[in-house]
XYZ file of N, CA and C in Angstrom:
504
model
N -6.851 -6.983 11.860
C -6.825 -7.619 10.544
C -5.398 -7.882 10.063
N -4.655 -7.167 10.356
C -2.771 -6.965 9.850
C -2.329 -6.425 11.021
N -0.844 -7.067 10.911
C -0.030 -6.847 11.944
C 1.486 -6.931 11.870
N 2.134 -6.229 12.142
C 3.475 -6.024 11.648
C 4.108 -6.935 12.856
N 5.279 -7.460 12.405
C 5.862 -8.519 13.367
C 7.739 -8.018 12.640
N 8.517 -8.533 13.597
C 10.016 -7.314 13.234
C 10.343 -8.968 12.487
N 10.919 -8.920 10.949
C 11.335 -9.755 10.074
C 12.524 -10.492 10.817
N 13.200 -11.303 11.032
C 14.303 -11.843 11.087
C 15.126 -12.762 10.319
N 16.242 -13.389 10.204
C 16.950 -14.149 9.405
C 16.061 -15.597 9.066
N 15.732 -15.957 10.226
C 14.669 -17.344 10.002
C 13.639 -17.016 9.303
N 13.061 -15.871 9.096
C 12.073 -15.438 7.765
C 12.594 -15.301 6.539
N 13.762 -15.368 6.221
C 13.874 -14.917 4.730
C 14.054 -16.650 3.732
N 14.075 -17.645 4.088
C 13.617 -18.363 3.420
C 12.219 -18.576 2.296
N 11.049 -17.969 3.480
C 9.732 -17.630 2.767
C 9.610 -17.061 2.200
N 10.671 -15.506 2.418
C 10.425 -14.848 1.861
C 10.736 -15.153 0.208
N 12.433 -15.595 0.513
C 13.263 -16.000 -1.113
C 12.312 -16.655 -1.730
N 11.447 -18.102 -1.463
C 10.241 -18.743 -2.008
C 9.279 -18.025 -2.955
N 9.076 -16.866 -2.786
C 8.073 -16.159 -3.222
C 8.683 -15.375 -4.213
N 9.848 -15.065 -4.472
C 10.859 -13.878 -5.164
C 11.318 -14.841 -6.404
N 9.712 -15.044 -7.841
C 9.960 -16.149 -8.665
C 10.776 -15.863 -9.803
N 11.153 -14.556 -10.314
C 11.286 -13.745 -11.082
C 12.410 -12.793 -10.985
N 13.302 -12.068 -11.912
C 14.048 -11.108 -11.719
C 12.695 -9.797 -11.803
N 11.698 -10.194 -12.883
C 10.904 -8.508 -12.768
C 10.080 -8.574 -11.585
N 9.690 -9.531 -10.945
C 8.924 -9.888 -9.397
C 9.731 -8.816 -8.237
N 11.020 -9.677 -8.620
C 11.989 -8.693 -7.746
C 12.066 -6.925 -7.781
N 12.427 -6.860 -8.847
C 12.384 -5.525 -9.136
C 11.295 -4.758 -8.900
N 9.758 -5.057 -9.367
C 9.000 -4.556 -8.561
C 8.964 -4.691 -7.087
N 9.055 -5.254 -6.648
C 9.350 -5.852 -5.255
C 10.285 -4.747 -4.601
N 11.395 -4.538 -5.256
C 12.398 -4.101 -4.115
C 13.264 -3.397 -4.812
N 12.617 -2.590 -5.822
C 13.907 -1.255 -6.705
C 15.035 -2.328 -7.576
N 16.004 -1.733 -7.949
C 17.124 -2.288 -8.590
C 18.241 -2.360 -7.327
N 17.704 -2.542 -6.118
C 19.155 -2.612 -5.301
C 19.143 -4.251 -5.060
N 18.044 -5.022 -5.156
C 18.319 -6.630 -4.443
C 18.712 -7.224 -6.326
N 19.457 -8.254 -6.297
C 19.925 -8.708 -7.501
C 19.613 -10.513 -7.383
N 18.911 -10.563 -8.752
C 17.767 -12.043 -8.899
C 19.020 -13.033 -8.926
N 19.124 -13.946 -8.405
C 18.009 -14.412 -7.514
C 18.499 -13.821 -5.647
N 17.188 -13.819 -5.086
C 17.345 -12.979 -3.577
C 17.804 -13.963 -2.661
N 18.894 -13.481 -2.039
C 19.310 -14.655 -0.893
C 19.202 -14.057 0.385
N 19.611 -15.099 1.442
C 19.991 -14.639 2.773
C 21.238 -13.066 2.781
N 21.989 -13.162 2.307
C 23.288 -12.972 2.129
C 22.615 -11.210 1.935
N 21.642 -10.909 0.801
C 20.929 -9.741 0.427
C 19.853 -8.972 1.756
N 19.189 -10.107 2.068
C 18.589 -10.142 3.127
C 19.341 -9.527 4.992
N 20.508 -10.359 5.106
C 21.050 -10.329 5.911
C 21.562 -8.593 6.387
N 22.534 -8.576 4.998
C 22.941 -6.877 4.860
C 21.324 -5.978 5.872
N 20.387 -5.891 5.131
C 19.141 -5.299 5.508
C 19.270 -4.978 6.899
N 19.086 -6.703 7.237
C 19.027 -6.702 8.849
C 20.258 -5.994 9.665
N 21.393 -5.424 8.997
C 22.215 -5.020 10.056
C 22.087 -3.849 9.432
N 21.482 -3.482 8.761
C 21.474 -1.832 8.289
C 21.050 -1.026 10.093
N 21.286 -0.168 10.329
C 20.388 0.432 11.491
C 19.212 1.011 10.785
N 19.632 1.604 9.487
C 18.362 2.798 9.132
C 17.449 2.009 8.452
N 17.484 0.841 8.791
C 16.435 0.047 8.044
C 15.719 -0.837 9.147
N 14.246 -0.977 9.253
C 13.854 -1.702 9.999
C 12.379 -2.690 8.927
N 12.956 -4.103 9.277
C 12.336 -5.508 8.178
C 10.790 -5.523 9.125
N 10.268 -6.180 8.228
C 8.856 -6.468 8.624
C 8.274 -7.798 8.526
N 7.507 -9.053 8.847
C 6.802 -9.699 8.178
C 5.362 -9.416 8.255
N 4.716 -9.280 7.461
C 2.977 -9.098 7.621
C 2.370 -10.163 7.663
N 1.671 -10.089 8.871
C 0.344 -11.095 9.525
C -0.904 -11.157 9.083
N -1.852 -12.068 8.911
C -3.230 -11.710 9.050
C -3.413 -12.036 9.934
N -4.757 -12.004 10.417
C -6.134 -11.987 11.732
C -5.672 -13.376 11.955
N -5.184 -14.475 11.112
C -4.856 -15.860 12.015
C -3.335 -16.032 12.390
N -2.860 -14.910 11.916
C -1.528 -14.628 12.427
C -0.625 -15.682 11.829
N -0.762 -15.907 10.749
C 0.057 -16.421 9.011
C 0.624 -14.841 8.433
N 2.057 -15.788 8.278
C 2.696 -14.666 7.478
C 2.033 -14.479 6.200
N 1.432 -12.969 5.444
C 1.016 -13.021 4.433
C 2.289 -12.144 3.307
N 3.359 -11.742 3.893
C 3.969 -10.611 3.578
C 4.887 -9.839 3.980
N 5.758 -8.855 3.319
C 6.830 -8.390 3.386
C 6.917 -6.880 3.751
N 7.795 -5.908 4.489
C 8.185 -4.680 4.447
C 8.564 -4.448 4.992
N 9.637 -2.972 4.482
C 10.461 -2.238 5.212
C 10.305 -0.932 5.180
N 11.035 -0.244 6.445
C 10.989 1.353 6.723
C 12.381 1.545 6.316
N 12.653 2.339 5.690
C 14.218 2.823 5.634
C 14.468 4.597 6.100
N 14.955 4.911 7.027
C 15.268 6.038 7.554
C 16.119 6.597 6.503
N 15.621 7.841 6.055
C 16.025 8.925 5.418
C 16.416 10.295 6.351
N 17.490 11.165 5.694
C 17.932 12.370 6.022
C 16.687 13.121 6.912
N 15.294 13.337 6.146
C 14.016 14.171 6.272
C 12.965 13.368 6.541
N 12.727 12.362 6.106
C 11.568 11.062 5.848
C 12.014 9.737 6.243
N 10.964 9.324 5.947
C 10.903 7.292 6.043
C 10.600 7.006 4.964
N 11.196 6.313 4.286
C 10.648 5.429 3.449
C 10.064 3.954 3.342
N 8.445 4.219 2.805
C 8.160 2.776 2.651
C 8.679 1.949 1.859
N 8.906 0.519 1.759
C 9.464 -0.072 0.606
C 9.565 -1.527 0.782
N 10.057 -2.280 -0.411
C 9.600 -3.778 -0.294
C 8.547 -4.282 0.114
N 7.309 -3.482 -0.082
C 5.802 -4.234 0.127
C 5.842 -4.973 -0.755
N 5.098 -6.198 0.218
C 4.636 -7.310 -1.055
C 3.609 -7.952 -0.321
N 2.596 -8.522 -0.711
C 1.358 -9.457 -0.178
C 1.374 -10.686 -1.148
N 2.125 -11.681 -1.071
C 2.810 -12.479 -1.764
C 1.631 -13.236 -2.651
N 0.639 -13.576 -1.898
C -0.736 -14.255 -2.538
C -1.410 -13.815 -3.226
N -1.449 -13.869 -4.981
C -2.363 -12.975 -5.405
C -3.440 -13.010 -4.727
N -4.073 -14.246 -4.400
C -5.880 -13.909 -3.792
C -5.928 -12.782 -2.387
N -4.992 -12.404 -1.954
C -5.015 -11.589 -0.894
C -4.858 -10.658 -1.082
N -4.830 -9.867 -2.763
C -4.686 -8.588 -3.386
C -6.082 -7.993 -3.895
N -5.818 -6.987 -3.701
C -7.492 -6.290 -3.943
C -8.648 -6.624 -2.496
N -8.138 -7.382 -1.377
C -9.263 -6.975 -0.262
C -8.617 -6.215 0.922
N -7.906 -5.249 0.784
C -8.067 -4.230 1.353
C -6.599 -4.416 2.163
N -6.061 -5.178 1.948
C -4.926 -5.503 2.684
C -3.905 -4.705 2.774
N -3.896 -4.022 1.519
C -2.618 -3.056 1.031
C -2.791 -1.787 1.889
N -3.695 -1.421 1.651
C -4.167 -0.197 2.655
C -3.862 -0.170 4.205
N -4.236 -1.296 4.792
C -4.118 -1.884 6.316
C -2.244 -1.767 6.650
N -1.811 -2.354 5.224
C -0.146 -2.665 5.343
C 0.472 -1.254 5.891
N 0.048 -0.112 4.735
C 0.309 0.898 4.561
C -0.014 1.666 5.981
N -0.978 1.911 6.310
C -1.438 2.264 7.438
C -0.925 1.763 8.993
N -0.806 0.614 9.104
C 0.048 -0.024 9.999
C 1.941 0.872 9.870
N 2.778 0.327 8.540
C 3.898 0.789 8.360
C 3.852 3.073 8.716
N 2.605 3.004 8.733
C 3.183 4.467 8.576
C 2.573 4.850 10.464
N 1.892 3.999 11.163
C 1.680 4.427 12.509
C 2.919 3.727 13.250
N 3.584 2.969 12.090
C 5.010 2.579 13.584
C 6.140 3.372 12.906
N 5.746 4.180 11.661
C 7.195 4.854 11.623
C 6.857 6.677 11.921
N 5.683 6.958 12.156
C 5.430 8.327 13.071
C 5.387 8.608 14.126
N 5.190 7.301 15.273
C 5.543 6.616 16.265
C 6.854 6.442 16.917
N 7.093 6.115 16.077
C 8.902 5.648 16.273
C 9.764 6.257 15.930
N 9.785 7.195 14.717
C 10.564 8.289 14.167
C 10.701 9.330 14.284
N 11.598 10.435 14.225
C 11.038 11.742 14.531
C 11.358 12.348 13.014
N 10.313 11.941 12.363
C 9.829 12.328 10.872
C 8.476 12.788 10.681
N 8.498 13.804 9.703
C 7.433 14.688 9.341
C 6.531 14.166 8.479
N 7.434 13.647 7.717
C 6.916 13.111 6.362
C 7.430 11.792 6.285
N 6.533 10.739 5.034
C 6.809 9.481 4.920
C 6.905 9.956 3.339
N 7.356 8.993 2.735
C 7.327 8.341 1.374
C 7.367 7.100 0.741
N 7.221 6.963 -0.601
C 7.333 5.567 -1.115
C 7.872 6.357 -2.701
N 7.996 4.908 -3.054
C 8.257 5.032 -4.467
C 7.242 3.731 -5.356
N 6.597 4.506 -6.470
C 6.214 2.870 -7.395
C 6.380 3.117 -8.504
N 6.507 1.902 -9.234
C 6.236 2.461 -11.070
C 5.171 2.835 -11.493
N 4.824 3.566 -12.215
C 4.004 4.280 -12.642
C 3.174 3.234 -13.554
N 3.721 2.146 -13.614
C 2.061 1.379 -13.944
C 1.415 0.596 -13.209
N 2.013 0.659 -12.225
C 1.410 -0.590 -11.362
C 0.127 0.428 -10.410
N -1.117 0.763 -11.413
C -2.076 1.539 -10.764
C -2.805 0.403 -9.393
N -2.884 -0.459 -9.547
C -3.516 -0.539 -8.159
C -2.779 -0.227 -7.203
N -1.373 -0.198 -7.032
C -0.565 0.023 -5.743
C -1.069 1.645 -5.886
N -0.748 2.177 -6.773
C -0.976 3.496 -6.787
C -2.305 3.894 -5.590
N -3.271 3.191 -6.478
C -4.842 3.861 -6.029
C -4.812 3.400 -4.374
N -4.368 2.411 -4.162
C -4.099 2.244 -2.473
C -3.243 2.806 -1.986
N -2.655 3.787 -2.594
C -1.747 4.774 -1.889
C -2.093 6.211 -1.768
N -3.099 6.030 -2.679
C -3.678 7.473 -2.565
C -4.961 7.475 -1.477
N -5.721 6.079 -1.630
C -6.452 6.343 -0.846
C -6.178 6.387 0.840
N -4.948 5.991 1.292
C -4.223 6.379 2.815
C -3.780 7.427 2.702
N -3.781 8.470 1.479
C -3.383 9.806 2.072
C -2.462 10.623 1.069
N -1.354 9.626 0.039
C -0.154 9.878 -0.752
C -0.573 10.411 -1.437
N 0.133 11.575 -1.961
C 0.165 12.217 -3.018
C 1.474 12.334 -3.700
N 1.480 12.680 -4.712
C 2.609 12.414 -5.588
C 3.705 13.477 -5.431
N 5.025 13.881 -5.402
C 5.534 14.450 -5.723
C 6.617 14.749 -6.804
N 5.911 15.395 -8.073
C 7.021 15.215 -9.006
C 7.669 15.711 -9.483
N 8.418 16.324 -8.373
C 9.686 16.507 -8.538
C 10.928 15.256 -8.398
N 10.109 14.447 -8.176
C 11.197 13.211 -7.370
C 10.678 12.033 -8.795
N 11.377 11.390 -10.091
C 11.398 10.320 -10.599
C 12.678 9.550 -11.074
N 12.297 8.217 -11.231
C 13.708 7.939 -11.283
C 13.270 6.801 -12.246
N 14.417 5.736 -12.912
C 14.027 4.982 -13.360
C 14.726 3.377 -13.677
N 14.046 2.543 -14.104
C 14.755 1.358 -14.021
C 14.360 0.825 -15.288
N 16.208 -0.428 -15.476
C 15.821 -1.047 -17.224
C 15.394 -2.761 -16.361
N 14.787 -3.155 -17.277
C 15.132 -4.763 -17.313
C 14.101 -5.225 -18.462
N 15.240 -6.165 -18.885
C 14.694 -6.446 -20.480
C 14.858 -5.283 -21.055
N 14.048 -4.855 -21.871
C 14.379 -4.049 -23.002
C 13.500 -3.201 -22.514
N 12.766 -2.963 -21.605
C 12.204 -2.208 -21.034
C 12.489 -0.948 -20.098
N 11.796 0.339 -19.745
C 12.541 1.115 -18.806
C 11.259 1.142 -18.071
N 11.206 0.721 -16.633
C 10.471 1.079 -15.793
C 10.799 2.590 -14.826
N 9.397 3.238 -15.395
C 9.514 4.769 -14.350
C 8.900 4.560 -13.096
N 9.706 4.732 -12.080
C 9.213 5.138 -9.949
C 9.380 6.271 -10.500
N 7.905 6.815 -9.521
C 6.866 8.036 -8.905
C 7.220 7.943 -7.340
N 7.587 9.122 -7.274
C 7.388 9.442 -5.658
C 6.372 9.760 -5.097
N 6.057 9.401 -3.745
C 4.569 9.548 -3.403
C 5.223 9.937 -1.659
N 4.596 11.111 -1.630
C 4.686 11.590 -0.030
C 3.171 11.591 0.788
N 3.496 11.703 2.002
C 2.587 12.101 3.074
C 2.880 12.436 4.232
N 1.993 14.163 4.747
C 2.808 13.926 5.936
C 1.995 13.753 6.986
N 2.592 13.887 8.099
C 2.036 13.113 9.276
C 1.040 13.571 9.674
N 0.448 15.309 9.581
C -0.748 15.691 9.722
C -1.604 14.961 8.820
N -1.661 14.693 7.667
C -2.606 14.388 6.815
C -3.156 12.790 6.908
N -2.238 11.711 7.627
C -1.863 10.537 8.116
C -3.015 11.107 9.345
N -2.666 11.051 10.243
C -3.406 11.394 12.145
C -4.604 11.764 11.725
N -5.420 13.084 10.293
C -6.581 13.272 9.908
C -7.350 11.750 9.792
N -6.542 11.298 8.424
C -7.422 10.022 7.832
C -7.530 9.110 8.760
N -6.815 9.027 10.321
C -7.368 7.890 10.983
C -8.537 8.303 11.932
N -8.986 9.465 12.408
C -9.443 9.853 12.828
C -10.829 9.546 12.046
């Protein structure tokens, strides 16, 4: 149904296309990418080592989407999910994303644990994160302004035993 494919420079055009908004962004990708998103933002990524880009596929093998693993000290972090189409939100896709990103970074990593971060209102990402396995840890929040607003990220862990259960 989904399929992770390794992002490259000739993808980030589509990607920038879709990035309509400074708060799009920010949900999108923390306060580190700055509106509007270029190659130039993009590029950095790609030569990070501890970072590995994604584009997400469907079953006809159309890009539907965005993500990255970022290697941490202890963990991986998930991050920059996006399923760019609203109509492709809410059928199950997010879950598949999630699930895919976390069998190529337990796979590939020698990490115990994964994580993510979201704002604390954006409950549907939430509830599809709980239902692959995440649970919250809060000890870990942080937060972001834009506009006159302060958006709060929730940390959300899982570790790899509890991951290998739910696919089973």
């Amino acid at each position: 149904m989904i399929t992770l494919h390794l992002f490259t420079i000739e993808d980030a055009p589509k990607l920038i296309s879709k990035i309509k908004d400074e708060r799009m962004l920010l949900q999108f990708a923390g306060p580190a990418y700055r509106f509007p998103l270029t190659e130039e933002q993009l590029d950095a990524d790609l030569s990070d080592e501890k970072r590995t880009l994604f584009k997400i596929a469907d079953q006809s093998g159309s890009t539907i989407g965005h993500a990255q693993i970022f290697l941490k000290e202890k963990t991986f972090l998930l991050g920059r999910v996006l399923i760019w189409d609203e109509n492709n939100r809410g059928k199950g896709y997010g879950k598949k994303v999630m699930q895919e990103l976390l069998k190529y970074g337990f796979s590939h990593f020698d990490k115990e644990t994964a994580e993510l971060n979201v704002y604390d209102w954006n409950t549907g990402a939430i509830e599809c994160y709980k239902k692959v396995g995440f649970a919250f840890d809060p000890d870990v929040k942080s937060e972001a302004r834009i506009d006159q607003e302060t958006w709060v990220s929730l940390n959300m862990k899982i570790h790899k035993d509890t991951f290998e259960l739910q696919e089973l």
